[in-house]
mmCIF file of C-alpha atoms in Angstrom:
data_model
loop_
_atom_site.group_PDB
_atom_site.id
_atom_site.type_symbol
_atom_site.label_atom_id
_atom_site.label_comp_id
_atom_site.label_asym_id
_atom_site.label_seq_id
_atom_site.Cartn_x
_atom_site.Cartn_y
_atom_site.Cartn_z
ATOM 1 C CA MET A 1 14.785 55.897 12.808
ATOM 2 C CA ASP A 2 15.309 53.355 15.523
ATOM 3 C CA ASN A 3 18.879 51.998 15.609
ATOM 4 C CA THR A 4 17.436 48.579 16.445
ATOM 5 C CA ILE A 5 15.963 48.381 12.941
ATOM 6 C CA GLU A 6 19.241 49.438 11.348
ATOM 7 C CA LYS A 7 21.099 46.781 13.347
ATOM 8 C CA TYR A 8 18.523 44.129 12.443
ATOM 9 C CA MET A 9 18.816 44.952 8.742
ATOM 10 C CA THR A 10 22.622 44.812 8.897
ATOM 11 C CA ASP A 11 22.714 41.595 10.944
ATOM 12 C CA HIS A 12 20.330 39.885 8.519
ATOM 13 C CA GLN A 13 22.122 41.156 5.418
ATOM 14 C CA PHE A 14 19.248 43.159 3.957
ATOM 15 C CA LEU A 15 19.912 44.460 0.474
ATOM 16 C CA GLU A 16 20.620 48.204 0.312
ATOM 17 C CA ALA A 17 17.503 48.727 -1.824
ATOM 18 C CA ASP A 18 15.383 46.988 0.823
ATOM 19 C CA LYS A 19 16.918 49.056 3.610
ATOM 20 C CA LYS A 20 15.917 52.164 1.679
ATOM 21 C CA LYS A 21 12.331 50.891 1.262
ATOM 22 C CA ILE A 22 11.995 50.359 5.008
ATOM 23 C CA ARG A 23 13.557 53.715 5.881
ATOM 24 C CA ASP A 24 11.319 55.510 3.382
ATOM 25 C CA HIS A 25 8.190 53.720 4.618
ATOM 26 C CA LEU A 26 8.882 54.602 8.252
ATOM 27 C CA ARG A 27 9.770 58.185 7.364
ATOM 28 C CA LEU A 28 6.579 58.662 5.346
ATOM 29 C CA GLN A 29 4.381 57.047 7.977
ATOM 30 C CA ARG A 30 6.188 58.973 10.741
ATOM 31 C CA HIS A 31 6.333 56.047 13.110
ATOM 32 C CA ASP A 32 9.014 56.318 15.728
ATOM 33 C CA ARG A 33 8.557 52.979 17.423
ATOM 34 C CA ALA A 34 9.007 50.078 15.052
ATOM 35 C CA TYR A 35 10.735 46.740 14.766
ATOM 36 C CA LEU A 36 11.346 44.090 12.137
ATOM 37 C CA THR A 37 10.884 40.346 12.175
ATOM 38 C CA ARG A 38 11.670 37.777 9.492
ATOM 39 C CA THR A 39 8.203 38.241 8.005
ATOM 40 C CA ASP A 40 6.836 41.645 9.031
ATOM 41 C CA LEU A 41 7.472 45.268 9.863
ATOM 42 C CA HIS A 42 5.701 46.187 13.116
ATOM 43 C CA TYR A 43 5.078 49.749 14.203
ATOM 44 C CA PHE A 44 3.066 51.640 16.756
ATOM 45 C CA ASP A 45 0.876 54.701 16.403
ATOM 46 C CA GLY A 46 -0.137 55.606 19.922
ATOM 47 C CA ASP A 47 -1.703 52.428 21.281
ATOM 48 C CA LEU A 48 -2.364 50.977 17.819
ATOM 49 C CA HIS A 49 -0.014 48.160 16.800
ATOM 50 C CA SER A 50 0.189 47.785 13.015
ATOM 51 C CA ILE A 51 1.843 45.071 10.968
ATOM 52 C CA VAL A 52 3.000 45.343 7.361
ATOM 53 C CA PRO A 53 4.093 42.072 5.710
ATOM 54 C CA ARG A 54 7.520 42.156 4.060
ATOM 55 C CA SER A 55 5.889 41.255 0.752
ATOM 56 C CA MET A 56 3.756 44.424 0.892
ATOM 57 C CA LEU A 57 6.951 46.471 1.127
ATOM 58 C CA GLY A 58 8.456 44.604 -1.829
ATOM 59 C CA LEU A 59 11.362 43.219 0.179
ATOM 60 C CA GLN A 60 13.559 40.368 -0.983
ATOM 61 C CA ASP A 61 14.015 37.293 1.172
ATOM 62 C CA ASN A 62 17.747 37.447 1.769
ATOM 63 C CA PHE A 63 18.086 35.380 4.938
ATOM 64 C CA THR A 64 20.951 32.952 5.301
#
């Protein structure tokens, strides 16, 4: 997985359970290029840019 996502999750104090959900989702979908924002997980499949809302992944809002 992209280290940028790991850093983002650490910097924004994601819960360990939420980190696992994101890692599992990206691993299952086999997307190499991805990034997180406050509201969405973005990833690319070839030229297709897909967005998954945080709520669809079941993530907590843990922003300070």
